[in-house]
């Protein structure tokens, strides 16, 4: 059992802190957002993540997990001061794609000003290579009197929607530090998980995170490029991915063609890595192509809708007078997150083209309502279908897998489905009488 403080109760911090508590540690989570902390004290979570609410409540009841806005309470708690503090604040993208570090700076400064005993400071947030050294400098310069500390980089690899299982069954745990003893202490926390633990230097650990996410994003853009070629040549990208995936050197994961990647990590991380390369005078050509292909994946969905139900002739406002239904608003299934959401982008493109939009998502509608204008948010998929000229399947929620498609077809104005996630079988859809387009499925 160790005493741990976690700074930031977003996705990363809340999942990390709760899972460490579940492994028997005493965890205090601190956040500057008073509303979030007040809600968490009552067991109300700021995010939707399957299984997390139950785990938070259970660990709070057991006295292993608590929430505060006070760094002093989290770090220097009289019942046992923290030995380790995890920084898990947000690092949004700046104007040039660089990761914004003002929240990390603020957290590091407050730790320095608050700590009254030696600490291991562990960086969980995705930060540019070199940030660990920068955090160490900030803490050293801001401490009122010198107290020993070490900085360890411990990048997270949690996927939203399966974050708890990703935490509990890690493919690997990466720890970077110049202080071997500090890295070993962090490693001890992860021993119950039995995953491989790799200890390396700070900058290499930071780079492993970017390289991993950039590689996965590259896989997605690669298969979207192949999908594009499949469409032209009459091949089926789903079968192509399956055939490729049997090769152990390739693997089937992250070869689903569709709308391209969205979310809070891949878009930001690929951009930030390219930015770091550019600043160093390198030319990240592959990363640039990955980003361009990803942007095209969204555009090509709208192009398909336009080609199937758009007005002839005029170049602008081709969707004027058309109602387009969008199923799904989250950037992927099992999350309410709409950061860098492909469906939201697609809706804006449809609107820019003069189209009316109806949409439904099982959990992301409250978040989407804050950023969308003039979209009719519906009760379910059937209400979306009613009177629509085309449906775009935009998020692969389970509840969209077994829709009553006969009913959907009956309710639509035109039986047109553009399936951005390749959820349906093209031949079944045609038999049902739909005009159906997937991504990369030949025609
Ligand atoms: C990602 C990383 O996977 C995780 O390790 C961590 O670093 C945070 O970022 P997350 O953003 O939650 O996790 O989602 P992920 O499941 O990786 O999907 C990212 C995006 O890629 C989604 O929009 C998803 O729909 C898309 N995707 C994924 C595809 O288009 N095709 C695929 O084959 C896989
Ligand atoms: P992520 O998805 O990376 O976890 P989120 O935006 O979901 O990011 O959450 C980050 C959390 O960090 C927010 O709750 C925010 O209030 C908190 N935060 C930001 N800066 C600080 C800080 N200096 N001290 C404590 N918490 C902070």
Short mmCIF file of N, CA, C and O in Angstrom, two decimals, residues 144-214:
data_model
loop_
_atom_site.label_atom_id
_atom_site.label_comp_id
_atom_site.label_asym_id
_atom_site.label_seq_id
_atom_site.Cartn_x
_atom_site.Cartn_y
_atom_site.Cartn_z
N UNK A 144 10.30 26.78 -2.10
CA UNK A 144 10.76 27.80 -1.16
C UNK A 144 12.07 27.40 -0.48
O UNK A 144 12.94 28.23 -0.22
N UNK A 145 12.22 26.07 -0.18
CA UNK A 145 13.51 25.58 0.33
C UNK A 145 13.75 24.22 -0.32
O UNK A 145 12.78 23.50 -0.63
N UNK A 146 15.01 23.86 -0.58
CA UNK A 146 15.25 22.62 -1.35
C UNK A 146 14.76 21.36 -0.61
O UNK A 146 15.12 21.14 0.55
N UNK A 147 13.93 20.58 -1.26
CA UNK A 147 13.48 19.28 -0.76
C UNK A 147 13.72 18.30 -1.90
O UNK A 147 13.36 18.60 -3.05
N UNK A 148 14.34 17.14 -1.64
CA UNK A 148 14.65 16.23 -2.74
C UNK A 148 13.39 15.73 -3.46
O UNK A 148 12.35 15.54 -2.84
N UNK A 149 13.51 15.55 -4.77
CA UNK A 149 12.41 14.98 -5.57
C UNK A 149 13.01 14.37 -6.83
O UNK A 149 14.14 14.66 -7.20
N UNK A 150 12.24 13.49 -7.47
CA UNK A 150 12.65 12.92 -8.76
C UNK A 150 11.48 13.03 -9.71
O UNK A 150 10.32 13.05 -9.29
N UNK A 151 11.79 13.08 -11.00
CA UNK A 151 10.73 13.12 -12.01
C UNK A 151 10.79 11.84 -12.83
O UNK A 151 11.86 11.41 -13.27
N UNK A 152 9.63 11.19 -12.99
CA UNK A 152 9.52 9.96 -13.78
C UNK A 152 8.45 10.19 -14.84
O UNK A 152 7.39 10.75 -14.54
N UNK A 153 8.73 9.76 -16.07
CA UNK A 153 7.69 9.81 -17.10
C UNK A 153 7.02 8.45 -17.16
O UNK A 153 7.69 7.42 -17.20
N UNK A 154 5.68 8.44 -17.13
CA UNK A 154 4.94 7.18 -17.16
C UNK A 154 3.73 7.36 -18.08
O UNK A 154 2.61 7.55 -17.63
N UNK A 155 3.98 7.36 -19.41
CA UNK A 155 2.88 7.65 -20.34
C UNK A 155 1.73 6.67 -20.20
O UNK A 155 1.92 5.50 -19.87
N UNK A 156 0.49 7.21 -20.45
CA UNK A 156 -0.68 6.34 -20.38
C UNK A 156 -1.02 5.84 -21.78
O UNK A 156 -0.79 6.52 -22.76
N UNK A 157 -1.58 4.64 -21.83
CA UNK A 157 -2.02 4.07 -23.11
C UNK A 157 -3.47 3.63 -23.02
O UNK A 157 -3.85 2.60 -23.56
N UNK A 158 -4.27 4.40 -22.25
CA UNK A 158 -5.66 3.99 -22.01
C UNK A 158 -6.56 4.44 -23.14
O UNK A 158 -6.49 5.59 -23.57
N UNK A 159 -7.42 3.54 -23.61
CA UNK A 159 -8.43 3.93 -24.59
C UNK A 159 -9.72 4.26 -23.89
O UNK A 159 -10.15 3.51 -23.00
N UNK A 160 -10.33 5.37 -24.29
CA UNK A 160 -11.64 5.69 -23.73
C UNK A 160 -12.60 4.57 -24.09
O UNK A 160 -12.55 4.02 -25.17
N UNK A 161 -13.46 4.24 -23.14
CA UNK A 161 -14.43 3.17 -23.40
C UNK A 161 -13.93 1.83 -22.87
O UNK A 161 -14.72 0.97 -22.54
N UNK A 162 -12.61 1.66 -22.81
CA UNK A 162 -12.08 0.41 -22.23
C UNK A 162 -10.90 0.73 -21.32
O UNK A 162 -9.97 -0.05 -21.17
N UNK A 163 -10.97 1.93 -20.71
CA UNK A 163 -9.82 2.44 -19.96
C UNK A 163 -9.49 1.56 -18.74
O UNK A 163 -8.31 1.33 -18.45
N UNK A 164 -10.51 1.06 -18.05
CA UNK A 164 -10.22 0.27 -16.84
C UNK A 164 -9.54 -1.03 -17.22
O UNK A 164 -8.51 -1.42 -16.64
N UNK A 165 -10.09 -1.69 -18.23
CA UNK A 165 -9.48 -2.96 -18.64
C UNK A 165 -8.08 -2.71 -19.23
O UNK A 165 -7.16 -3.50 -19.02
N UNK A 166 -7.89 -1.60 -19.94
CA UNK A 166 -6.55 -1.28 -20.45
C UNK A 166 -5.57 -1.05 -19.30
O UNK A 166 -4.41 -1.46 -19.36
N UNK A 167 -6.06 -0.39 -18.23
CA UNK A 167 -5.18 -0.14 -17.08
C UNK A 167 -4.81 -1.45 -16.40
O UNK A 167 -3.65 -1.67 -16.05
N UNK A 168 -5.81 -2.31 -16.21
CA UNK A 168 -5.60 -3.54 -15.44
C UNK A 168 -4.86 -4.62 -16.24
O UNK A 168 -4.31 -5.54 -15.67
N UNK A 169 -4.90 -4.51 -17.58
CA UNK A 169 -4.23 -5.52 -18.43
C UNK A 169 -3.28 -4.82 -19.42
O UNK A 169 -3.49 -4.89 -20.63
N UNK A 170 -2.25 -4.18 -18.92
CA UNK A 170 -1.43 -3.36 -19.83
C UNK A 170 -0.57 -4.22 -20.75
O UNK A 170 -0.06 -5.27 -20.34
N UNK A 171 -0.42 -3.78 -22.02
CA UNK A 171 0.53 -4.43 -22.92
C UNK A 171 1.95 -4.19 -22.42
O UNK A 171 2.82 -5.02 -22.59
N UNK A 172 2.17 -3.02 -21.87
CA UNK A 172 3.46 -2.68 -21.27
C UNK A 172 3.30 -1.45 -20.39
O UNK A 172 2.34 -0.68 -20.54
N UNK A 173 4.26 -1.32 -19.43
CA UNK A 173 4.31 -0.11 -18.61
C UNK A 173 5.64 0.54 -18.91
O UNK A 173 6.69 -0.12 -18.81
N UNK A 174 5.60 1.78 -19.34
CA UNK A 174 6.84 2.47 -19.70
C UNK A 174 7.18 3.48 -18.61
O UNK A 174 6.32 4.29 -18.22
N UNK A 175 8.40 3.41 -18.10
CA UNK A 175 8.85 4.36 -17.09
C UNK A 175 10.16 4.97 -17.54
O UNK A 175 11.09 4.25 -17.93
N UNK A 176 10.23 6.29 -17.48
CA UNK A 176 11.46 6.96 -17.90
C UNK A 176 11.98 7.85 -16.78
O UNK A 176 11.23 8.65 -16.24
N UNK A 177 13.23 7.66 -16.43
CA UNK A 177 13.82 8.53 -15.40
C UNK A 177 15.32 8.37 -15.39
O UNK A 177 15.85 7.33 -15.79
N UNK A 178 15.99 9.40 -14.93
CA UNK A 178 17.44 9.27 -14.73
C UNK A 178 17.70 8.65 -13.36
O UNK A 178 18.79 8.21 -13.06
N UNK A 179 16.66 8.65 -12.52
CA UNK A 179 16.77 8.12 -11.15
C UNK A 179 16.18 6.71 -11.12
O UNK A 179 14.96 6.53 -11.01
N UNK A 180 17.06 5.71 -11.20
CA UNK A 180 16.63 4.31 -11.29
C UNK A 180 15.78 3.92 -10.08
O UNK A 180 14.76 3.23 -10.21
N UNK A 181 16.18 4.41 -8.90
CA UNK A 181 15.46 4.04 -7.67
C UNK A 181 14.01 4.55 -7.71
O UNK A 181 13.07 3.84 -7.34
N UNK A 182 13.85 5.79 -8.20
CA UNK A 182 12.49 6.37 -8.30
C UNK A 182 11.67 5.56 -9.29
O UNK A 182 10.50 5.24 -9.02
N UNK A 183 12.26 5.21 -10.43
CA UNK A 183 11.52 4.43 -11.43
C UNK A 183 11.10 3.09 -10.85
O UNK A 183 9.99 2.62 -11.07
N UNK A 184 11.98 2.48 -10.06
CA UNK A 184 11.65 1.18 -9.45
C UNK A 184 10.48 1.32 -8.48
O UNK A 184 9.63 0.44 -8.38
N UNK A 185 10.43 2.46 -7.76
CA UNK A 185 9.32 2.67 -6.81
C UNK A 185 7.99 2.78 -7.57
O UNK A 185 6.96 2.27 -7.11
N UNK A 186 8.02 3.46 -8.72
CA UNK A 186 6.79 3.54 -9.51
C UNK A 186 6.46 2.15 -10.05
O UNK A 186 5.29 1.73 -10.06
N UNK A 187 7.49 1.42 -10.46
CA UNK A 187 7.28 0.07 -11.01
C UNK A 187 6.55 -0.82 -10.01
O UNK A 187 5.68 -1.61 -10.38
N UNK A 188 6.90 -0.66 -8.72
CA UNK A 188 6.26 -1.50 -7.68
C UNK A 188 4.74 -1.36 -7.69
O UNK A 188 4.01 -2.32 -7.43
N UNK A 189 4.26 -0.15 -7.99
CA UNK A 189 2.82 0.07 -8.02
C UNK A 189 2.14 -0.82 -9.06
O UNK A 189 0.98 -1.19 -8.91
N UNK A 190 2.87 -1.09 -10.14
CA UNK A 190 2.29 -1.82 -11.26
C UNK A 190 2.53 -3.33 -11.18
O UNK A 190 2.00 -4.08 -12.01
N UNK A 191 3.33 -3.78 -10.22
CA UNK A 191 3.67 -5.21 -10.16
C UNK A 191 2.45 -6.13 -10.14
O UNK A 191 2.43 -7.16 -10.81
N UNK A 192 1.36 -5.76 -9.38
CA UNK A 192 0.20 -6.66 -9.36
C UNK A 192 -0.41 -6.89 -10.74
O UNK A 192 -1.14 -7.86 -10.93
N UNK A 193 -0.13 -6.02 -11.69
CA UNK A 193 -0.77 -6.14 -13.01
C UNK A 193 -0.02 -7.13 -13.91
O UNK A 193 -0.52 -7.53 -14.95
N UNK A 194 1.18 -7.49 -13.53
CA UNK A 194 1.97 -8.50 -14.23
C UNK A 194 2.27 -8.17 -15.69
O UNK A 194 2.53 -9.06 -16.50
N UNK A 195 2.21 -6.91 -16.06
CA UNK A 195 2.56 -6.52 -17.44
C UNK A 195 4.06 -6.29 -17.53
O UNK A 195 4.73 -6.07 -16.52
N UNK A 196 4.62 -6.36 -18.75
CA UNK A 196 6.05 -6.07 -18.90
C UNK A 196 6.34 -4.61 -18.52
O UNK A 196 5.59 -3.71 -18.90
N UNK A 197 7.39 -4.41 -17.74
CA UNK A 197 7.75 -3.05 -17.33
C UNK A 197 9.07 -2.67 -18.00
O UNK A 197 10.06 -3.40 -17.88
N UNK A 198 9.07 -1.56 -18.70
CA UNK A 198 10.28 -1.12 -19.38
C UNK A 198 10.76 0.18 -18.73
O UNK A 198 10.02 1.14 -18.63
N UNK A 199 12.00 0.15 -18.27
CA UNK A 199 12.56 1.36 -17.66
C UNK A 199 13.60 1.94 -18.62
O UNK A 199 14.49 1.22 -19.09
N UNK A 200 13.45 3.22 -18.92
CA UNK A 200 14.37 3.86 -19.86
C UNK A 200 14.59 5.30 -19.38
O UNK A 200 14.22 5.65 -18.26
N UNK A 201 15.22 6.12 -20.24
CA UNK A 201 15.43 7.51 -19.80
C UNK A 201 14.17 8.34 -20.07
O UNK A 201 13.27 7.91 -20.81
N UNK A 202 14.12 9.51 -19.47
CA UNK A 202 12.92 10.37 -19.54
C UNK A 202 12.48 10.66 -20.97
O UNK A 202 11.33 10.47 -21.34
N UNK A 203 13.42 11.14 -21.80
CA UNK A 203 13.04 11.57 -23.16
C UNK A 203 12.59 10.39 -24.01
O UNK A 203 11.68 10.52 -24.83
N UNK A 204 13.22 9.25 -23.81
CA UNK A 204 12.83 8.07 -24.60
C UNK A 204 11.41 7.64 -24.21
O UNK A 204 10.59 7.31 -25.08
N UNK A 205 11.11 7.68 -22.91
CA UNK A 205 9.74 7.31 -22.47
C UNK A 205 8.72 8.26 -23.09
O UNK A 205 7.68 7.82 -23.58
N UNK A 206 9.03 9.54 -23.07
CA UNK A 206 8.10 10.53 -23.65
C UNK A 206 7.91 10.26 -25.14
O UNK A 206 6.81 10.36 -25.68
N UNK A 207 8.99 9.88 -25.81
CA UNK A 207 8.92 9.62 -27.26
C UNK A 207 8.14 8.34 -27.56
O UNK A 207 7.45 8.26 -28.58
N UNK A 208 8.23 7.34 -26.67
CA UNK A 208 7.51 6.08 -26.90
C UNK A 208 6.01 6.35 -27.03
O UNK A 208 5.32 5.77 -27.86
N UNK A 209 5.51 7.26 -26.21
CA UNK A 209 4.08 7.59 -26.27
C UNK A 209 3.71 8.18 -27.63
O UNK A 209 2.75 7.74 -28.28
N UNK A 210 4.48 9.18 -28.07
CA UNK A 210 4.16 9.81 -29.36
C UNK A 210 4.32 8.82 -30.51
O UNK A 210 3.51 8.78 -31.43
N UNK A 211 5.40 8.05 -30.47
CA UNK A 211 5.67 7.12 -31.58
C UNK A 211 4.56 6.05 -31.63
O UNK A 211 4.12 5.66 -32.72
N UNK A 212 4.10 5.59 -30.48
CA UNK A 212 3.04 4.57 -30.46
C UNK A 212 1.75 5.12 -31.05
O UNK A 212 1.13 4.50 -31.92
N UNK A 213 1.35 6.30 -30.59
CA UNK A 213 0.09 6.87 -31.10
C UNK A 213 0.21 7.23 -32.58
O UNK A 213 -0.73 7.03 -33.35
N UNK A 214 1.37 7.75 -32.98
CA UNK A 214 1.56 8.11 -34.40
C UNK A 214 1.53 6.85 -35.27
O UNK A 214 1.00 6.85 -36.38
#
